Amino acid sequence: MITRRMVTLAVPVLIIAIIALVVVLAPQEKTLGPGIKSVYVHVAFTWTGMLGLTLTGLLGVGALVTGRPRIQRWGQTLGWVAIALFATGLALSMLAAQINWGGIFWSEPRTTMALQIVSMALIVQILNSWIQPVRVKGVLHILAALFMTWRIMTTELILHPQSPILNSDSISIQLTFATLFLLVVTAAGWLVWRFLPRRRTAD
């Protein structure tokens, strides 16, 4: 008999299977060759993490304005999921660097930037687990999102190319990335829904 738990677990398994299939069938790139596949996955996870942290900041605005704990719970849950995905993207970027560059360059500005963003977001999440005022939690989430935006906009590009996938002339490369990005976003949505704390009383 198919249970609700089985159906729930089937969602991430299906998403992972589709991601693996897309990566296997993904087109290669003339410069990186098959190494582009690691870049596809790295960028999809990183962008989803960035989107999640941005939405967490917007939920922080909602918590600040309304003072509603329910909005803050959404923000806190989304914040943890976003950090996990962004950190996964960072780990995958190191794998991509090893595959395509032959090593990990820890002093590379984008690597340093990503580590700083993860650290800042983690500090905010931990602080929000301790403090009580909803509006203060909202402000902290806003600050984390603004910090991420500021670091991305001000960090120079040295080894990292400027949007290699979006600037590609290959439609198949762009569609592959878009598909992976949507799949990871779907997985993120499932994780938020799965781990969002439920409350029986309205707030």
mmCIF file of C-alpha atoms in Angstrom:
data_model
loop_
_atom_site.group_PDB
_atom_site.id
_atom_site.type_symbol
_atom_site.label_atom_id
_atom_site.label_comp_id
_atom_site.label_asym_id
_atom_site.label_seq_id
_atom_site.Cartn_x
_atom_site.Cartn_y
_atom_site.Cartn_z
ATOM 1 C CA MET A 1 0.000 0.000 0.000
ATOM 2 C CA ILE A 2 1.257 3.454 -0.919
ATOM 3 C CA THR A 3 1.494 5.652 2.161
ATOM 4 C CA ARG A 4 1.707 9.422 2.484
ATOM 5 C CA ARG A 5 5.289 9.075 3.695
ATOM 6 C CA MET A 6 6.208 7.133 0.566
ATOM 7 C CA VAL A 7 4.671 9.812 -1.631
ATOM 8 C CA THR A 8 6.517 12.520 0.314
ATOM 9 C CA LEU A 9 9.870 10.761 -0.071
ATOM 10 C CA ALA A 10 9.205 10.074 -3.735
ATOM 11 C CA VAL A 11 9.345 13.796 -4.533
ATOM 12 C CA PRO A 12 13.060 14.399 -3.737
ATOM 13 C CA VAL A 13 14.036 11.029 -5.191
ATOM 14 C CA LEU A 14 12.289 11.894 -8.456
ATOM 15 C CA ILE A 15 13.881 15.357 -8.568
ATOM 16 C CA ILE A 16 17.371 13.936 -7.947
ATOM 17 C CA ALA A 17 16.834 11.310 -10.649
ATOM 18 C CA ILE A 18 15.759 13.933 -13.179
ATOM 19 C CA ILE A 19 18.728 16.164 -12.276
ATOM 20 C CA ALA A 20 21.094 13.218 -12.791
ATOM 21 C CA LEU A 21 19.492 12.440 -16.153
ATOM 22 C CA VAL A 22 19.738 16.062 -17.316
ATOM 23 C CA VAL A 23 23.420 16.199 -16.317
ATOM 24 C CA VAL A 24 24.184 12.967 -18.168
ATOM 25 C CA LEU A 25 22.465 14.255 -21.327
ATOM 26 C CA ALA A 26 23.792 17.819 -20.965
ATOM 27 C CA PRO A 27 25.710 19.259 -23.928
ATOM 28 C CA GLN A 28 29.441 19.820 -23.662
ATOM 29 C CA GLU A 29 31.201 23.124 -24.257
ATOM 30 C CA LYS A 30 34.013 23.651 -26.761
ATOM 31 C CA THR A 31 36.460 25.041 -24.181
ATOM 32 C CA LEU A 32 35.625 23.084 -21.024
ATOM 33 C CA GLY A 33 34.368 19.951 -22.742
ATOM 34 C CA PRO A 34 32.601 17.596 -20.309
ATOM 35 C CA GLY A 35 33.827 19.793 -17.443
ATOM 36 C CA ILE A 36 30.922 22.149 -18.155
ATOM 37 C CA LYS A 37 28.592 19.618 -16.515
ATOM 38 C CA SER A 38 30.047 20.375 -13.091
ATOM 39 C CA VAL A 39 29.501 24.075 -13.797
ATOM 40 C CA TYR A 40 25.836 23.483 -14.688
ATOM 41 C CA VAL A 41 25.121 21.921 -11.304
ATOM 42 C CA HIS A 42 27.288 24.366 -9.331
ATOM 43 C CA VAL A 43 25.542 27.408 -10.820
ATOM 44 C CA ALA A 44 22.051 25.920 -10.405
ATOM 45 C CA PHE A 45 22.596 25.322 -6.674
ATOM 46 C CA THR A 46 24.344 28.661 -6.144
ATOM 47 C CA TRP A 47 21.634 30.658 -7.902
ATOM 48 C CA THR A 48 18.896 28.839 -6.008
ATOM 49 C CA GLY A 49 20.671 29.627 -2.743
ATOM 50 C CA MET A 50 20.956 33.282 -3.770
ATOM 51 C CA LEU A 51 17.267 33.374 -4.675
ATOM 52 C CA GLY A 52 16.399 31.796 -1.332
ATOM 53 C CA LEU A 53 18.451 34.314 0.646
ATOM 54 C CA THR A 54 16.859 37.153 -1.310
ATOM 55 C CA LEU A 55 13.360 35.839 -0.566
ATOM 56 C CA THR A 56 14.373 35.404 3.070
ATOM 57 C CA GLY A 57 15.242 39.097 3.130
ATOM 58 C CA LEU A 58 11.848 39.967 1.644
ATOM 59 C CA LEU A 59 10.149 37.838 4.292
ATOM 60 C CA GLY A 60 12.249 39.772 6.800
ATOM 61 C CA VAL A 61 10.634 42.951 5.482
ATOM 62 C CA GLY A 62 7.228 41.338 6.018
ATOM 63 C CA ALA A 63 8.152 40.316 9.568
ATOM 64 C CA LEU A 64 9.466 43.800 10.318
ATOM 65 C CA VAL A 65 6.328 45.523 9.027
ATOM 66 C CA THR A 66 3.694 43.148 10.423
ATOM 67 C CA GLY A 67 5.410 41.537 13.416
ATOM 68 C CA ARG A 68 3.745 38.224 12.527
ATOM 69 C CA PRO A 69 5.589 35.109 13.794
ATOM 70 C CA ARG A 70 4.249 33.033 10.901
ATOM 71 C CA ILE A 71 6.119 35.166 8.353
ATOM 72 C CA GLN A 72 9.263 34.875 10.443
ATOM 73 C CA ARG A 73 8.927 31.077 10.607
ATOM 74 C CA TRP A 74 8.764 30.999 6.812
ATOM 75 C CA GLY A 75 11.840 33.209 6.652
ATOM 76 C CA GLN A 76 13.794 31.134 9.160
ATOM 77 C CA THR A 77 12.994 27.856 7.400
ATOM 78 C CA LEU A 78 13.738 29.298 3.970
ATOM 79 C CA GLY A 79 16.960 30.766 5.354
ATOM 80 C CA TRP A 80 18.250 27.347 6.428
ATOM 81 C CA VAL A 81 17.319 25.794 3.081
ATOM 82 C CA ALA A 82 18.942 28.667 1.182
ATOM 83 C CA ILE A 83 22.170 28.354 3.170
ATOM 84 C CA ALA A 84 22.276 24.599 2.558
ATOM 85 C CA LEU A 85 21.821 25.064 -1.179
ATOM 86 C CA PHE A 86 24.272 27.977 -1.425
ATOM 87 C CA ALA A 87 26.870 26.012 0.550
ATOM 88 C CA THR A 88 26.276 23.026 -1.730
ATOM 89 C CA GLY A 89 26.850 25.317 -4.691
ATOM 90 C CA LEU A 90 30.096 26.489 -3.086
ATOM 91 C CA ALA A 91 31.265 22.906 -2.568
ATOM 92 C CA LEU A 92 30.352 22.085 -6.163
ATOM 93 C CA SER A 93 32.280 25.163 -7.347
ATOM 94 C CA MET A 94 35.369 23.693 -5.723
ATOM 95 C CA LEU A 95 34.739 20.426 -7.541
ATOM 96 C CA ALA A 96 34.277 22.355 -10.790
ATOM 97 C CA ALA A 97 37.520 24.257 -10.132
ATOM 98 C CA GLN A 98 39.378 20.997 -9.589
ATOM 99 C CA ILE A 99 37.951 19.536 -12.800
ATOM 100 C CA ASN A 100 38.349 22.574 -15.030
ATOM 101 C CA TRP A 101 41.298 24.477 -13.499
ATOM 102 C CA GLY A 102 43.213 21.613 -11.924
ATOM 103 C CA GLY A 103 42.969 23.003 -8.391
ATOM 104 C CA ILE A 104 41.058 25.086 -5.854
ATOM 105 C CA PHE A 105 42.161 28.698 -5.495
ATOM 106 C CA TRP A 106 41.126 29.678 -1.980
ATOM 107 C CA SER A 107 42.186 33.306 -2.382
ATOM 108 C CA GLU A 108 40.085 33.767 -5.531
ATOM 109 C CA PRO A 109 37.711 36.702 -4.802
ATOM 110 C CA ARG A 110 34.513 34.836 -5.665
ATOM 111 C CA THR A 111 35.445 31.930 -3.407
ATOM 112 C CA THR A 112 36.187 34.321 -0.534
ATOM 113 C CA MET A 113 32.909 36.130 -1.227
ATOM 114 C CA ALA A 114 30.892 32.907 -1.104
ATOM 115 C CA LEU A 115 32.494 31.891 2.204
ATOM 116 C CA GLN A 116 31.656 35.301 3.671
ATOM 117 C CA ILE A 117 28.031 35.055 2.541
ATOM 118 C CA VAL A 118 27.626 31.603 4.086
ATOM 119 C CA SER A 119 29.231 32.807 7.327
ATOM 120 C CA MET A 120 27.006 35.891 7.547
ATOM 121 C CA ALA A 121 23.848 33.918 6.802
ATOM 122 C CA LEU A 122 24.748 31.279 9.390
ATOM 123 C CA ILE A 123 25.346 33.926 12.056
ATOM 124 C CA VAL A 124 21.935 35.461 11.337
ATOM 125 C CA GLN A 125 20.166 32.092 11.427
ATOM 126 C CA ILE A 126 21.769 31.167 14.738
ATOM 127 C CA LEU A 127 20.994 34.560 16.271
ATOM 128 C CA ASN A 128 17.386 34.263 15.127
ATOM 129 C CA SER A 129 17.168 30.886 16.853
ATOM 130 C CA TRP A 130 18.040 32.581 20.154
ATOM 131 C CA ILE A 131 16.345 35.966 20.154
ATOM 132 C CA GLN A 132 12.593 36.478 20.539
ATOM 133 C CA PRO A 133 11.381 39.778 19.001
ATOM 134 C CA VAL A 134 9.948 39.000 15.563
ATOM 135 C CA ARG A 135 10.806 42.406 14.115
ATOM 136 C CA VAL A 136 14.447 42.121 15.194
ATOM 137 C CA LYS A 137 14.628 38.750 13.452
ATOM 138 C CA GLY A 138 13.207 40.353 10.354
ATOM 139 C CA VAL A 139 15.841 43.086 10.419
ATOM 140 C CA LEU A 140 18.619 40.492 10.675
ATOM 141 C CA HIS A 141 17.280 38.626 7.645
ATOM 142 C CA ILE A 142 17.156 41.882 5.714
ATOM 143 C CA LEU A 143 20.767 42.620 6.645
ATOM 144 C CA ALA A 144 21.886 39.151 5.491
ATOM 145 C CA ALA A 145 20.197 39.619 2.119
ATOM 146 C CA LEU A 146 21.686 43.097 1.706
ATOM 147 C CA PHE A 147 25.136 41.817 2.660
ATOM 148 C CA MET A 148 24.900 39.089 0.017
ATOM 149 C CA THR A 149 23.816 41.590 -2.648
ATOM 150 C CA TRP A 150 26.577 44.030 -1.723
ATOM 151 C CA ARG A 151 29.300 41.366 -1.826
ATOM 152 C CA ILE A 152 28.135 39.990 -5.176
ATOM 153 C CA MET A 153 28.014 43.445 -6.740
ATOM 154 C CA THR A 154 31.392 44.590 -5.422
ATOM 155 C CA THR A 155 33.491 41.424 -5.827
ATOM 156 C CA GLU A 156 35.775 41.497 -8.849
ATOM 157 C CA LEU A 157 36.012 38.684 -11.374
ATOM 158 C CA ILE A 158 39.449 37.146 -11.827
ATOM 159 C CA LEU A 159 39.180 33.447 -12.594
ATOM 160 C CA HIS A 160 35.389 33.318 -12.789
ATOM 161 C CA PRO A 161 34.019 34.286 -16.206
ATOM 162 C CA GLN A 162 31.110 36.707 -16.513
ATOM 163 C CA SER A 163 27.915 34.593 -16.753
ATOM 164 C CA PRO A 164 29.445 31.864 -18.947
ATOM 165 C CA ILE A 165 26.164 29.991 -19.333
ATOM 166 C CA LEU A 166 23.794 32.913 -19.889
ATOM 167 C CA ASN A 167 26.254 34.541 -22.299
ATOM 168 C CA SER A 168 26.683 31.342 -24.275
ATOM 169 C CA ASP A 169 25.554 31.285 -27.904
ATOM 170 C CA SER A 170 24.282 27.738 -27.440
ATOM 171 C CA ILE A 171 20.542 27.481 -26.811
ATOM 172 C CA SER A 172 20.965 23.890 -25.602
ATOM 173 C CA ILE A 173 23.449 25.007 -22.927
ATOM 174 C CA GLN A 174 21.093 27.741 -21.744
ATOM 175 C CA LEU A 175 18.093 25.374 -21.703
ATOM 176 C CA THR A 176 20.080 22.779 -19.766
ATOM 177 C CA PHE A 177 20.965 25.322 -17.097
ATOM 178 C CA ALA A 178 17.381 26.662 -16.964
ATOM 179 C CA THR A 179 16.061 23.118 -16.507
ATOM 180 C CA LEU A 180 18.512 22.352 -13.701
ATOM 181 C CA PHE A 181 17.799 25.681 -12.029
ATOM 182 C CA LEU A 182 14.039 25.028 -12.047
ATOM 183 C CA LEU A 183 14.585 21.519 -10.677
ATOM 184 C CA VAL A 184 16.737 22.773 -7.794
ATOM 185 C CA VAL A 185 14.224 25.550 -7.060
ATOM 186 C CA THR A 186 11.491 22.904 -6.962
ATOM 187 C CA ALA A 187 13.594 20.855 -4.548
ATOM 188 C CA ALA A 188 14.078 23.948 -2.387
ATOM 189 C CA GLY A 189 10.341 24.563 -2.304
ATOM 190 C CA TRP A 190 9.742 20.971 -1.228
ATOM 191 C CA LEU A 191 12.339 21.276 1.561
ATOM 192 C CA VAL A 192 10.760 24.474 2.896
ATOM 193 C CA TRP A 193 7.300 22.880 2.862
ATOM 194 C CA ARG A 194 8.645 19.707 4.485
ATOM 195 C CA PHE A 195 10.499 21.388 7.349
ATOM 196 C CA LEU A 196 8.325 24.447 7.989
ATOM 197 C CA PRO A 197 7.221 24.365 11.658
ATOM 198 C CA ARG A 198 3.459 23.993 11.900
ATOM 199 C CA ARG A 199 1.320 25.887 14.404
ATOM 200 C CA ARG A 200 -2.318 25.069 15.141
ATOM 201 C CA THR A 201 -3.140 28.533 16.412
ATOM 202 C CA ALA A 202 -3.420 31.445 14.020
ATOM 203 C CA ASP A 203 -0.718 34.081 14.234
#
